[in-house]
Coordinates of C-alpha atoms in Angstrom, one line a residue:
M796 CA 96.0 -195.3 67.5
I797 CA 94.7 -191.6 66.2
S798 CA 97.1 -188.9 65.6
L799 CA 95.9 -185.0 64.7
R800 CA 98.2 -182.4 64.2
Q801 CA 97.5 -178.9 63.7
V802 CA 93.9 -179.8 62.0
R803 CA 91.8 -177.1 59.4
K804 CA 88.9 -177.2 58.0
V805 CA 87.6 -174.0 56.3
Y806 CA 84.4 -174.6 54.2
G807 CA 83.8 -171.4 51.3
Q808 CA 86.1 -168.6 51.0
G809 CA 86.2 -164.9 51.3
E810 CA 82.7 -163.5 53.0
T811 CA 81.2 -166.8 53.4
E812 CA 84.1 -168.8 54.1
V813 CA 83.8 -170.3 57.9
C814 CA 86.3 -172.2 59.9
A815 CA 84.6 -175.4 61.3
L816 CA 88.0 -176.6 63.2
G817 CA 91.1 -174.3 64.1
G818 CA 94.4 -175.7 63.7
V819 CA 93.2 -179.0 66.4
S820 CA 96.0 -181.3 67.3
L821 CA 94.9 -184.4 69.4
D822 CA 96.0 -187.8 70.4
V823 CA 94.2 -190.9 71.1
P824 CA 95.6 -194.3 72.5
S825 CA 94.8 -197.5 70.7
G826 CA 91.8 -199.5 72.8
Q827 CA 90.4 -195.9 74.4
F828 CA 87.0 -194.7 74.3
V829 CA 86.7 -190.9 74.3
A830 CA 83.6 -189.0 73.8
V831 CA 84.0 -185.6 71.9
V832 CA 81.3 -182.9 73.7
G833 CA 80.2 -179.8 72.7
P834 CA 77.0 -177.6 71.7
S835 CA 76.0 -177.4 67.7
G836 CA 78.5 -176.0 65.6
S837 CA 81.7 -176.8 67.8
G838 CA 83.2 -178.9 65.1
K839 CA 82.8 -182.5 66.9
S840 CA 80.9 -183.6 64.0
T841 CA 83.3 -182.1 61.3
L842 CA 86.2 -184.2 63.7
L843 CA 84.3 -187.1 62.8
H844 CA 84.2 -186.7 59.4
L845 CA 87.6 -185.9 59.3
L846 CA 89.2 -189.1 60.8
G847 CA 86.3 -191.3 59.1
G848 CA 87.8 -189.9 55.9
L849 CA 84.4 -189.0 54.7
D850 CA 85.8 -185.2 53.7
Q851 CA 89.2 -184.1 53.5
P852 CA 91.1 -181.4 56.0
T853 CA 92.2 -178.1 54.7
S854 CA 95.1 -178.2 56.6
G855 CA 97.3 -180.7 58.8
E856 CA 97.6 -184.3 59.5
I857 CA 96.0 -187.3 61.2
T858 CA 97.1 -190.7 61.4
I859 CA 95.1 -193.6 62.4
S860 CA 97.1 -196.6 62.8
G861 CA 99.8 -194.8 61.0
T862 CA 98.6 -194.7 58.3
R863 CA 97.9 -190.7 56.9
I864 CA 94.7 -190.2 56.2
A865 CA 94.9 -186.8 54.6
G866 CA 95.6 -187.6 50.9
M867 CA 94.8 -190.3 50.4
T868 CA 92.9 -190.5 47.0
D869 CA 89.3 -192.0 47.2
D870 CA 89.6 -195.7 45.6
E871 CA 92.5 -195.8 49.1
I872 CA 90.5 -194.0 51.9
T873 CA 87.5 -195.9 50.6
I874 CA 89.1 -199.6 51.1
F875 CA 91.2 -198.2 54.2
R876 CA 87.4 -196.7 55.7
R877 CA 85.6 -200.0 54.4
R878 CA 88.3 -202.8 56.5
R879 CA 89.0 -200.4 59.8
I880 CA 86.2 -197.6 60.7
G881 CA 83.2 -199.3 61.5
F882 CA 80.7 -196.4 62.1
V883 CA 76.9 -196.1 63.3
F884 CA 75.3 -192.7 62.8
Q885 CA 72.2 -191.5 64.1
F886 CA 69.8 -192.1 61.4
F887 CA 71.6 -195.7 61.4
N888 CA 72.1 -195.2 57.3
L889 CA 70.9 -199.3 56.5
L890 CA 69.9 -199.9 52.7
P891 CA 66.2 -200.2 53.1
T892 CA 65.7 -202.5 50.5
L893 CA 68.5 -204.9 52.2
T894 CA 67.8 -207.2 55.0
A895 CA 69.1 -206.9 58.4
E896 CA 71.7 -210.2 57.5
E897 CA 72.7 -208.1 54.1
N898 CA 72.5 -204.7 55.7
V899 CA 75.6 -206.2 57.9
A900 CA 77.0 -208.1 55.9
L901 CA 77.2 -204.8 53.0
P902 CA 80.9 -204.4 54.0
L903 CA 82.4 -207.4 53.5
M904 CA 80.9 -208.3 50.7
L905 CA 82.2 -205.0 48.8
D906 CA 85.3 -206.5 49.7
G907 CA 85.0 -209.1 47.7
R908 CA 84.4 -211.9 50.1
S909 CA 81.2 -214.3 49.0
W910 CA 78.3 -215.2 51.3
R911 CA 79.3 -219.0 52.0
D912 CA 83.0 -216.7 53.7
V913 CA 81.1 -213.6 55.8
R914 CA 78.0 -216.0 56.8
P915 CA 78.6 -217.2 59.9
R916 CA 80.8 -213.6 61.0
V917 CA 77.2 -212.0 60.6
E918 CA 75.1 -214.6 62.3
A919 CA 77.6 -214.1 64.8
V920 CA 78.1 -210.7 65.4
L921 CA 73.8 -210.5 64.8
D922 CA 73.6 -212.8 67.6
L923 CA 76.1 -210.9 69.5
V924 CA 73.4 -207.4 69.3
G925 CA 70.3 -209.7 70.0
L926 CA 69.3 -210.0 66.7
G927 CA 70.0 -212.9 65.0
H928 CA 65.9 -214.0 64.8
R929 CA 65.8 -210.6 63.0
R930 CA 68.3 -211.4 60.5
H931 CA 65.8 -211.8 57.8
H932 CA 63.8 -209.0 58.6
R933 CA 64.6 -205.5 56.7
P934 CA 64.7 -201.8 58.2
D935 CA 60.8 -200.7 57.7
E936 CA 59.9 -203.9 60.2
L937 CA 62.5 -203.3 63.1
S938 CA 62.1 -200.6 65.8
G939 CA 65.0 -198.2 66.2
G940 CA 67.1 -200.0 68.6
E941 CA 66.8 -202.6 66.6
M942 CA 68.0 -200.7 63.6
Q943 CA 70.9 -198.8 65.8
R944 CA 71.3 -202.5 66.5
V945 CA 71.9 -203.4 62.6
A946 CA 74.4 -200.6 62.8
I947 CA 76.2 -201.6 65.6
A948 CA 76.8 -205.2 64.2
R949 CA 77.8 -203.7 60.8
A950 CA 80.3 -201.4 61.9
L951 CA 81.9 -204.5 64.1
V952 CA 81.5 -207.3 61.4
I953 CA 84.7 -206.1 60.4
D954 CA 86.5 -205.8 63.1
P955 CA 87.9 -202.9 63.3
L956 CA 90.1 -200.4 64.7
L957 CA 88.7 -198.5 64.9
I958 CA 84.4 -197.4 65.5
L959 CA 83.7 -193.5 64.9
A960 CA 80.0 -193.1 66.5
D961 CA 77.6 -190.0 65.5
E962 CA 75.1 -189.5 68.2
P963 CA 74.4 -192.9 67.8
T964 CA 71.2 -192.3 70.7
G965 CA 69.6 -189.4 69.1
N966 CA 66.7 -190.8 68.1
L967 CA 66.0 -193.1 70.6
D968 CA 64.4 -193.5 74.3
S969 CA 67.1 -193.0 77.3
R970 CA 66.6 -197.4 77.5
T971 CA 66.9 -197.9 74.2
G972 CA 70.2 -195.5 74.3
E973 CA 71.5 -197.0 77.0
Q974 CA 71.5 -200.1 75.8
I975 CA 73.3 -199.2 72.5
L976 CA 76.1 -196.9 74.7
G977 CA 76.8 -200.6 76.6
L978 CA 77.0 -202.4 73.1
I979 CA 79.2 -199.8 72.4
R980 CA 81.2 -200.0 75.2
D981 CA 81.5 -203.6 75.2
A982 CA 82.4 -203.3 71.9
N983 CA 85.8 -201.3 73.2
Q984 CA 86.4 -203.2 76.6
R985 CA 86.3 -207.1 75.0
R986 CA 87.5 -206.3 71.3
S987 CA 89.9 -203.8 71.9
A988 CA 88.2 -201.6 69.6
T989 CA 89.2 -197.4 69.6
V990 CA 85.7 -195.7 70.0
L991 CA 85.5 -192.2 69.6
L992 CA 81.9 -191.0 70.3
V993 CA 80.5 -187.7 69.6
T994 CA 77.3 -186.8 71.2
H995 CA 76.1 -183.6 73.3
D996 CA 74.8 -185.9 75.8
M997 CA 76.4 -185.7 78.8
R998 CA 74.7 -189.5 79.9
A999 CA 76.4 -190.9 76.5
A1000 CA 79.7 -189.2 77.7
S1001 CA 79.7 -191.4 81.3
Y1002 CA 80.5 -194.2 79.3
S1003 CA 83.6 -193.3 77.7
S1004 CA 86.7 -193.2 79.6
R1005 CA 87.9 -189.4 78.3
T1006 CA 85.7 -186.6 77.8
V1007 CA 87.0 -183.8 75.3
T1008 CA 84.9 -180.8 74.8
M1009 CA 85.1 -178.9 71.4
Q1010 CA 83.9 -175.2 71.6
D1011 CA 84.7 -173.0 67.8
G1012 CA 86.9 -175.1 66.1
G1013 CA 88.7 -176.1 68.7
I1014 CA 89.3 -178.7 71.8
V1015 CA 88.6 -176.5 75.1
A1016 CA 89.2 -179.2 77.2
D1017 CA 90.3 -182.6 77.7
T1018 CA 89.7 -184.4 80.9
A1019 CA 90.4 -188.5 81.7
A1020 CA 88.0 -189.2 83.0
P1021 CA 83.7 -188.6 81.8
V1022 CA 82.4 -185.4 83.2
S1023 CA 78.9 -184.7 84.3
D1024 CA 79.2 -180.6 83.2
P1025 CA 81.3 -180.5 80.2
D1026 CA 82.4 -176.3 81.6
A1027 CA 83.7 -178.1 85.0
A1028 CA 86.5 -179.8 82.8
V1029 CA 89.5 -178.3 83.9
V1030 CA 92.5 -179.7 81.7
R1031 CA 92.7 -177.0 79.0
S1032 CA 94.2 -177.1 75.7
D1033 CA 96.3 -174.4 76.9
G1034 CA 97.7 -176.1 80.0
S1035 CA 96.0 -174.5 82.7

């Protein structure tokens, strides 16, 4: 499903050069739920942005479901992202002037679909995340947990191959965070969506079936099950 081969990302030049990713290789099978953990500056968010086509690698290859991401034109990556990848961000990224249902419908409407065509799908996913009764409310009328549910519904409405979640519980209390993580896990288990969850929270990582630990722009550990402490991971990139 996901294949990265020697992916590097360098920002700046000369004395200001910063290597955010230093030759990362990673394979994620279809339908897997992977948590990517590590300290700030480890490269985990850079990895997610490259997978989502929000940025381009300096070198290396990225393939998602047989499609090479690196090297695509802006228009090509925009269409691929809109049709195949669902995003869930820490700060929700909802448009404040749109209602919940309009925010959810946006990816489909941008793809040229009519409201009459997309409405049943929008209503279905809002009901799925428990917000059918709030469909006409704008973001400033919703709680943080409700806004994140809208973001999840927006990710699910396209029936994505891949869900990329970047610290999706970072602005939520622990109880609401658990509910959001449960919805993401359900999307993985019931809809067979591949999930890549970037987090510094090992509680959030425990919802995954695999934990990849990053440090200084590289993968230092890769475990087949969640770990309570990233330093306890024993399967390392050098095979030790």
